[in-house]
Coordinates of C-alpha atoms in Angstrom, one line a residue:
X1409 CA 4.5 -9.5 -8.3
X1410 CA 1.5 -7.3 -7.4
X1411 CA 0.9 -3.6 -6.5
X1412 CA -0.2 -2.6 -3.3
X1413 CA -3.8 -2.1 -5.0
X1414 CA -5.1 -4.7 -2.1
X1415 CA -4.0 -2.9 0.7
X1416 CA -7.8 -1.1 0.5
X1417 CA -6.8 1.7 2.8
X1418 CA -5.2 3.2 -0.4
X1419 CA -8.7 3.5 -1.6
X1420 CA -9.7 5.8 1.5
X1421 CA -9.3 9.5 1.1
X1422 CA -5.8 11.0 1.9
X1423 CA -7.2 12.3 4.9
X1424 CA -9.5 9.7 6.9
X1425 CA -10.5 12.2 9.5
X1426 CA -13.8 13.2 8.4
X1427 CA -13.3 16.9 9.5
X1428 CA -11.8 17.2 6.1
X1429 CA -8.7 19.4 6.5
X1430 CA -9.2 20.9 2.9
X1431 CA -12.9 21.8 3.2
X1432 CA -14.5 24.6 5.7
X1433 CA -18.0 25.6 6.1
X1434 CA -18.1 29.3 5.5
X1435 CA -21.2 29.9 7.8
X1436 CA -19.2 28.1 10.8
X1437 CA -16.1 29.9 9.8
X1438 CA -17.7 33.3 9.9
X1439 CA -19.3 32.8 13.4
X1440 CA -15.9 31.4 15.0
X1441 CA -13.1 33.3 13.3
X1442 CA -11.4 36.5 14.7
X1443 CA -12.1 38.3 11.8
X1444 CA -13.2 38.3 8.3
X1445 CA -9.7 38.5 7.2
X1446 CA -8.8 35.4 8.9
X1447 CA -11.8 33.8 7.1
X1448 CA -10.3 35.1 3.7
X1449 CA -7.1 33.4 4.6
X1450 CA -8.5 30.0 5.2
X1451 CA -10.7 30.2 2.1
X1452 CA -7.4 30.8 0.0
X1453 CA -5.6 27.8 2.1
X1454 CA -8.8 25.7 1.5
X1455 CA -8.9 26.3 -2.0
X1456 CA -4.9 25.7 -2.5
X1457 CA -5.5 22.3 -0.7
X1458 CA -8.4 21.4 -3.2
X1459 CA -6.2 22.3 -6.2
X1460 CA -3.6 20.0 -4.6
X1461 CA -1.2 22.7 -4.3
X1462 CA -0.1 22.0 -0.7
X1463 CA 3.3 23.9 -1.3
X1464 CA 1.1 27.0 -1.7
X1465 CA -0.9 26.5 1.3
X1466 CA 2.5 26.6 3.4
X1467 CA 3.4 29.7 1.8
X1468 CA 0.1 31.4 2.4
X1469 CA 0.2 30.4 6.3
X1470 CA 3.7 31.7 6.5
X1471 CA 2.6 35.1 5.0
X1472 CA -0.2 35.1 7.4
X1473 CA 1.7 34.7 10.5
X1474 CA 4.9 36.8 9.3
X1475 CA 2.9 39.8 7.5
X1476 CA -0.5 40.1 9.6
X1477 CA 0.6 39.8 13.0
X1478 CA -2.8 41.3 14.1
X1479 CA -4.6 38.1 12.7
X1480 CA -4.4 35.3 14.9
X1481 CA -4.9 31.6 13.0
X1482 CA -7.5 29.3 14.5
X1483 CA -7.9 25.6 14.5
X1484 CA -9.2 25.3 11.1
X1485 CA -6.2 27.3 9.7
X1486 CA -3.9 24.7 11.7
X1487 CA -5.9 21.9 10.3
X1488 CA -5.6 23.2 6.9
X1489 CA -1.7 23.7 6.9
X1490 CA -1.1 20.6 8.5
X1491 CA -3.4 18.9 6.1
X1492 CA -0.8 20.5 3.6
X1493 CA 2.3 19.2 5.4
X1494 CA 0.5 15.5 5.3
X1495 CA -0.3 15.7 1.9
X1496 CA 3.3 16.5 1.0
X1497 CA 4.9 13.9 3.7
X1498 CA 7.1 16.9 4.8
X1499 CA 7.8 15.9 8.4
X1500 CA 10.1 19.0 9.0
X1501 CA 7.6 21.5 7.9
X1502 CA 5.1 19.7 10.1
X1503 CA 7.1 19.8 13.1
X1504 CA 7.8 23.5 12.4
X1505 CA 4.0 24.1 12.2
X1506 CA 3.6 22.1 15.5
X1507 CA 6.0 24.2 17.5
X1508 CA 4.1 27.3 16.4
X1509 CA 1.0 25.9 17.3
X1510 CA 2.6 24.9 20.8
X1511 CA 3.9 28.4 21.6
X1512 CA 0.6 30.2 20.6
X1513 CA -2.1 27.5 21.9
X1514 CA -5.2 29.5 22.9
X1515 CA -7.3 28.6 26.0
X1516 CA -10.2 29.6 23.9
X1517 CA -9.8 26.5 21.7
X1518 CA -12.6 24.0 22.8
X1519 CA -12.0 20.3 23.5
X1520 CA -13.5 18.9 20.4
X1521 CA -11.3 21.6 18.4
X1522 CA -8.1 20.0 20.6
X1523 CA -9.0 16.6 19.6
X1524 CA -9.1 17.5 15.9
X1525 CA -5.8 19.2 16.1
X1526 CA -4.0 16.5 18.2
X1527 CA -5.5 13.9 15.8
X1528 CA -4.3 15.7 12.8
X1529 CA -0.9 15.9 14.4
X1530 CA -1.0 12.0 15.0
X1531 CA -1.6 11.5 11.5
X1532 CA 1.2 13.8 10.5
X1533 CA 3.7 11.9 12.5
X1534 CA 2.6 8.4 11.9
X1535 CA 2.4 9.4 7.9
X1536 CA 5.9 10.4 7.9
X1537 CA 7.0 7.0 9.8
X1538 CA 7.4 8.9 13.2
X1539 CA 5.4 6.5 15.2
X1540 CA 6.9 7.3 18.6
X1541 CA 6.0 11.0 18.4
X1542 CA 2.6 10.2 17.0
X1543 CA 2.0 7.6 20.0
X1544 CA 3.4 10.3 22.6
X1545 CA 0.7 12.5 21.3
X1546 CA -2.0 10.0 21.0
X1547 CA -1.9 8.8 24.6
X1548 CA -0.8 12.0 26.2
X1549 CA -3.9 13.5 24.9
X1550 CA -6.3 10.3 25.7
X1551 CA -7.4 9.9 22.4
X1552 CA -7.7 6.1 22.7
X1553 CA -11.5 6.3 23.6
X1554 CA -12.5 8.1 20.0
X1555 CA -12.9 6.2 16.9
X1556 CA -11.6 8.8 14.5
X1557 CA -8.1 9.3 16.3
X1558 CA -7.8 5.6 16.7
X1559 CA -8.6 4.8 13.0
X1560 CA -6.0 7.5 12.3
X1561 CA -3.3 5.9 14.3
X1562 CA -4.3 2.4 12.9
X1563 CA -3.8 3.6 9.5
X1564 CA -0.2 4.8 10.4
X1565 CA 0.7 1.5 12.0
X1566 CA -0.5 -0.3 8.8
X1567 CA 1.4 1.9 6.3
X1568 CA 4.5 1.4 8.6
X1569 CA 4.1 -2.4 8.6
X1570 CA 3.0 -2.5 12.2
X1571 CA -0.3 -4.1 11.7
X1572 CA -0.2 -5.9 14.9
X1573 CA -0.5 -2.7 17.0
X1574 CA -3.4 -1.4 14.7
X1575 CA -5.1 -4.7 15.7
X1576 CA -4.5 -4.0 19.2
X1577 CA -5.7 -0.5 19.1
X1578 CA -9.1 -1.9 17.2
X1579 CA -9.6 -4.4 19.6
X1580 CA -9.2 -2.1 22.7
X1581 CA -11.7 0.5 21.4
X1582 CA -15.0 0.4 23.1
X1583 CA -17.5 -1.6 21.1
X1584 CA -20.0 1.4 20.6
X1585 CA -17.0 3.8 19.1
X1586 CA -16.0 1.4 16.5
X1587 CA -17.3 2.7 12.9
X1588 CA -17.0 1.2 9.4
X1589 CA -13.5 2.7 8.9
X1590 CA -12.5 1.0 12.0
X1591 CA -13.4 -2.3 10.9
X1592 CA -12.2 -1.5 7.4
X1593 CA -8.8 -0.9 8.8
X1594 CA -9.0 -3.6 11.2
X1595 CA -9.3 -6.2 8.2
X1596 CA -6.6 -4.5 6.2
X1597 CA -4.1 -5.1 9.4
X1598 CA -5.1 -8.6 9.8
X1599 CA -4.8 -9.0 6.0
X1600 CA -1.2 -8.0 6.2
X1601 CA -0.6 -10.3 9.1
X1602 CA -2.3 -13.3 7.6
X1603 CA -3.7 -14.7 10.9
X1604 CA -6.7 -16.6 10.4
X1605 CA -7.5 -16.6 14.2
X1606 CA -7.5 -12.7 14.0
X1607 CA -9.7 -13.1 10.9
X1608 CA -12.2 -15.4 12.7
X1609 CA -12.4 -12.4 15.7
X1610 CA -13.3 -9.8 13.5
X1611 CA -16.1 -11.7 11.8
X1612 CA -17.4 -12.5 15.3
X1613 CA -17.4 -8.9 16.1
X1614 CA -19.1 -8.0 13.0
X1615 CA -21.9 -10.7 13.8
X1616 CA -22.4 -9.1 17.3
X1617 CA -23.8 -5.7 15.9
X1618 CA -27.4 -4.8 15.5
X1619 CA -29.2 -6.1 12.4
X1620 CA -29.4 -2.5 11.0
X1621 CA -25.7 -1.8 11.5
X1622 CA -24.8 -5.3 9.9
X1623 CA -27.3 -4.4 6.9
X1624 CA -25.6 -1.0 6.3
X1625 CA -22.1 -2.5 6.6
X1626 CA -23.1 -5.4 4.1
X1627 CA -23.8 -2.5 1.5
X1628 CA -20.3 -1.0 1.9
X1629 CA -18.2 -2.2 -1.1
X1630 CA -15.0 -1.2 0.5
X1631 CA -15.4 -3.2 3.6
X1632 CA -16.5 -6.4 2.1
X1633 CA -13.9 -6.2 -0.4
X1634 CA -11.4 -5.8 2.6
X1635 CA -12.8 -8.9 4.4
X1636 CA -12.7 -10.7 1.0
X1637 CA -9.0 -9.6 0.9
X1638 CA -8.4 -10.6 4.5
X1639 CA -10.1 -14.1 4.3
X1640 CA -8.1 -14.8 1.3
X1641 CA -4.7 -13.7 2.6
X1642 CA -5.7 -15.9 5.5
X1643 CA -6.4 -18.9 4.0
X1644 CA -10.0 -19.3 4.4
X1645 CA -11.2 -19.6 1.0
X1646 CA -14.6 -20.8 1.7
X1647 CA -15.5 -17.9 3.9
X1648 CA -14.0 -15.7 1.1
X1649 CA -16.1 -17.2 -1.5
X1650 CA -19.3 -16.8 0.5
X1651 CA -18.6 -13.4 1.4
X1652 CA -18.2 -12.8 -2.6
X1653 CA -21.4 -14.6 -3.4
X1654 CA -23.4 -12.6 -0.9
X1655 CA -22.1 -9.3 -2.2
X1656 CA -24.8 -7.0 -3.7
X1657 CA -22.8 -5.6 -6.7
X1658 CA -19.3 -7.1 -6.8
X1659 CA -16.6 -4.7 -8.6
X1660 CA -13.5 -5.2 -10.5
X1661 CA -11.7 -5.0 -7.0
X1662 CA -13.8 -7.5 -5.5
X1663 CA -12.9 -9.9 -8.6
X1664 CA -9.2 -9.2 -8.5
X1665 CA -9.1 -9.6 -4.5
X1666 CA -10.6 -13.0 -4.9
X1667 CA -8.2 -14.0 -7.9
X1668 CA -5.0 -12.9 -6.0
X1669 CA -6.4 -14.9 -3.2
X1670 CA -6.6 -18.1 -5.4
X1671 CA -3.0 -17.2 -6.4
X1672 CA -1.6 -16.8 -2.7
X1673 CA -3.4 -20.1 -1.8
X1674 CA -2.1 -22.4 -5.0
X1675 CA -5.3 -22.2 -6.8
X1676 CA -4.1 -20.7 -10.1
X1677 CA -6.5 -22.4 -12.4
X1678 CA -9.5 -20.8 -10.3
X1679 CA -7.6 -17.3 -10.8
X1680 CA -7.8 -17.8 -14.5
X1681 CA -11.4 -18.6 -14.2
X1682 CA -12.3 -15.3 -12.6
X1683 CA -10.2 -13.6 -15.2
X1684 CA -11.9 -15.2 -17.9
X1685 CA -15.3 -14.4 -16.6
X1686 CA -14.4 -10.5 -16.5
X1687 CA -13.1 -10.8 -19.8
X1688 CA -16.3 -12.3 -21.2
X1689 CA -18.3 -9.7 -19.4
X1690 CA -16.2 -6.7 -20.6
X1691 CA -15.6 -5.6 -16.8
X1692 CA -11.5 -5.6 -17.3
X1693 CA -10.9 -2.2 -19.0
X1694 CA -7.4 -0.7 -18.0
X1695 CA -7.2 -2.1 -14.7
X1696 CA -3.5 -3.6 -14.8
X1697 CA -3.7 -5.5 -11.6
X1698 CA -6.2 -8.2 -13.0
X1699 CA -3.8 -8.7 -15.9
X1700 CA -0.7 -9.2 -13.3
X1701 CA -2.9 -11.9 -11.4
X1702 CA -3.9 -13.8 -14.6
X1703 CA -0.2 -13.7 -15.9
X1704 CA 1.0 -14.9 -12.4
X1705 CA -1.5 -17.8 -12.7
X1706 CA -0.5 -18.6 -16.2
X1707 CA 3.2 -18.7 -15.1
X1708 CA 2.4 -21.2 -12.1
X1709 CA 0.6 -23.4 -14.4
X1710 CA 3.3 -23.1 -16.9
X1711 CA 0.8 -22.5 -19.7
X1712 CA 2.7 -20.7 -22.6
X1713 CA -0.3 -20.3 -24.6
X1714 CA -2.4 -18.7 -22.0
X1715 CA 0.6 -16.4 -21.0
X1716 CA 0.7 -15.1 -24.6
X1717 CA -3.1 -14.7 -24.8
X1718 CA -2.9 -12.8 -21.6
X1719 CA 0.0 -10.7 -23.3
X1720 CA -2.0 -9.9 -26.2
X1721 CA -5.0 -8.7 -23.9
X1722 CA -2.7 -6.3 -22.6
X1723 CA -1.5 -4.9 -25.7
X1724 CA -5.3 -4.7 -26.8
X1725 CA -6.3 -3.0 -23.5
X1726 CA -4.3 0.0 -24.4
X1727 CA -2.5 0.0 -21.1
X1728 CA 1.0 1.7 -22.1
X1729 CA 2.6 -1.4 -20.6
X1730 CA 5.9 -1.2 -22.3
X1731 CA 6.9 1.7 -19.8
X1732 CA 5.3 -0.3 -16.9
X1733 CA 8.0 -2.0 -14.9
X1734 CA 5.5 -3.8 -13.1
X1735 CA 3.7 -5.3 -15.8
X1736 CA 6.8 -6.0 -17.8
X1737 CA 8.5 -7.6 -14.9
X1738 CA 5.3 -9.7 -14.2
X1739 CA 5.3 -11.0 -18.1
X1740 CA 9.1 -11.6 -18.0
X1741 CA 8.6 -13.8 -15.2
X1742 CA 5.7 -15.5 -16.7
X1743 CA 7.3 -16.3 -19.9
X1744 CA 10.3 -17.9 -17.8
X1745 CA 8.2 -20.1 -15.7
X1746 CA 6.7 -20.9 -19.0
X1747 CA 10.4 -22.0 -20.5
X1748 CA 10.1 -19.3 -23.2
X1749 CA 13.6 -17.6 -22.5
X1750 CA 13.6 -15.6 -25.8
X1751 CA 10.5 -13.9 -25.0
X1752 CA 11.6 -13.4 -21.5
X1753 CA 15.0 -12.0 -22.7
X1754 CA 13.0 -9.7 -25.0
X1755 CA 10.9 -8.2 -22.4
X1756 CA 14.1 -7.8 -20.0
X1757 CA 15.7 -5.8 -23.0
X1758 CA 13.0 -3.6 -23.4
X1759 CA 13.3 -2.2 -19.8
X1760 CA 14.7 1.2 -19.9
X1761 CA 15.8 1.1 -16.2
X1762 CA 17.0 -2.5 -15.3
X1763 CA 16.4 -2.5 -11.6
X1764 CA 17.8 -4.9 -9.2
X1765 CA 14.8 -7.0 -9.0
X1766 CA 14.3 -7.3 -12.6
X1767 CA 18.0 -8.3 -13.0
X1768 CA 17.5 -10.9 -10.2
X1769 CA 14.4 -12.2 -12.1
X1770 CA 16.1 -12.6 -15.2
X1771 CA 19.2 -14.4 -13.8
X1772 CA 16.7 -16.7 -11.8
X1773 CA 14.8 -17.3 -15.0
X1774 CA 18.1 -18.5 -16.8
X1775 CA 18.9 -20.8 -13.5
X1776 CA 15.5 -22.4 -13.4
X1777 CA 15.6 -23.3 -17.0
X1778 CA 19.1 -24.8 -16.8
X1779 CA 20.7 -21.9 -18.6
X1780 CA 23.5 -21.3 -15.8
X1781 CA 26.2 -19.8 -18.1
X1782 CA 23.6 -17.3 -19.4
X1783 CA 22.8 -16.3 -15.9
X1784 CA 26.6 -15.7 -15.0
X1785 CA 26.9 -14.0 -18.2
X1786 CA 24.2 -11.6 -17.4
X1787 CA 25.6 -11.3 -13.9
X1788 CA 29.0 -9.9 -15.1
X1789 CA 27.1 -7.7 -17.8
X1790 CA 25.3 -5.9 -15.3
X1791 CA 27.4 -6.3 -12.1
X1792 CA 29.5 -2.9 -12.6
X1793 CA 26.4 -0.9 -13.1
X1794 CA 24.9 -2.0 -9.6
X1795 CA 25.6 -0.3 -6.3
X1796 CA 24.1 -0.8 -2.5
X1797 CA 22.7 -4.1 -1.6
X1798 CA 22.7 -6.7 -4.3
X1799 CA 22.2 -9.7 -2.1
X1800 CA 19.3 -10.9 -4.1
X1801 CA 21.1 -10.8 -7.3
X1802 CA 24.0 -12.7 -5.7
X1803 CA 21.7 -15.3 -4.5
X1804 CA 20.0 -15.7 -7.6
X1805 CA 23.2 -16.2 -9.6
X1806 CA 24.6 -18.7 -7.1
X1807 CA 21.5 -20.6 -7.4
X1808 CA 21.7 -20.7 -11.0
X1809 CA 25.3 -22.1 -10.8
X1810 CA 24.0 -24.8 -8.6
X1811 CA 21.3 -25.6 -11.0
X1812 CA 23.9 -25.8 -13.7
X1813 CA 26.6 -27.4 -11.8
X1814 CA 29.2 -24.5 -12.4
X1815 CA 31.4 -25.0 -9.3
X1816 CA 34.3 -22.7 -10.4
X1817 CA 32.1 -19.8 -11.3
X1818 CA 30.0 -20.1 -8.1
X1819 CA 33.4 -20.3 -6.1
X1820 CA 34.7 -17.2 -7.7
X1821 CA 31.5 -15.3 -7.3
X1822 CA 31.3 -16.2 -3.7
X1823 CA 34.9 -15.4 -3.1
X1824 CA 34.1 -11.9 -4.3
X1825 CA 31.6 -11.2 -1.8
X1826 CA 32.8 -9.4 1.3
X1827 CA 32.7 -12.0 4.4
X1828 CA 30.2 -9.8 6.3
X1829 CA 27.7 -9.5 3.3
X1830 CA 27.8 -13.4 3.1
X1831 CA 24.4 -14.6 4.1
X1832 CA 23.3 -18.2 5.3
X1833 CA 21.2 -18.6 2.0
X1834 CA 24.4 -17.9 0.1
X1835 CA 26.2 -20.4 1.9
X1836 CA 23.4 -22.7 1.3
X1837 CA 23.5 -22.1 -2.2
X1838 CA 27.3 -22.5 -2.4
X1839 CA 27.0 -26.0 -0.6
X1840 CA 24.3 -26.8 -3.4
X1841 CA 26.6 -26.4 -6.1

């Protein structure tokens, strides 16, 4: 029950392309634009993107091309409007702009400008989940030898759960083209896969860099945090701790990444030690993720007193947790693992929207605490309000029946499941009953 906080690419700017689609250089613009009027349009679109009103950027672009046919957009105009589509996640608008660019592609556009536009298009399609088109543009335009386009597609692969392809891209990029963002994304991809041999390779690659580059990288907190997260998820706790120890100024993300790694590697006591250090040095503030990690650690250890203490800390922090489903679900799960069913149910009842994971978790809590009848009752209480895929809930209630030996109830629930929806895990749960 953690957020995606540890996918450190989320901490990068929305546009990892260093040309910044939302900023233009007035001097460069005046010297390269077709007219002062185009410069004014580009400034207006820039300001719109800076104000985080990308819809207005699209409106401005449409006004430009429909009402001012005498003004020809340049590559900066295209970067700005494509950047707006990326920010909106609007693939249809992006395709429309892409088609417009193709129809009016100018032979006056320089090679470096082409690379920027094509890279922006790769980012658009990858961000919106169309990896096939992103790859077609990427390879057709021979972008695989340039760091920024490679980084862009790597990020697209990662957010679309194809970290394996991101790793392949990083490894194929010429060593002299790799930059700090390449290594940051590379580490994130390996963390998603959890392959310790891949983690060993990236460390070897980092060690082959010049001493000045290594020194520069060592001061980049984002990269070091990503390496800590990667080694933790790959199970190399010793190297993770060494990396952390060598950090110049670890921040809350560094500590939280390490604490989460301890949870993943079944070292909840160490996770609580990290939490206690942050608490005693007043470094937590309103960072909800460390509370989730600490609560999870208390649950793994079955320490009810610690669970309540952490709950009190959350209340004292000022975080509006009673409307935060992630925190409530974590607390509910923790109390359940600690055997405090009343507190778990009290939190469940506070949920304004009882999602499928919440219902499944509460049913599971009843099951592991030998309250199978309550689990079945909750299932029927919520069943009629559910739609779509409820396999996790069905599995939870069948497992609860197995814990409580409720043969008839389990058989009845199973018989009501359509034949094509019965999974191997459900059959196993029924057999367990």
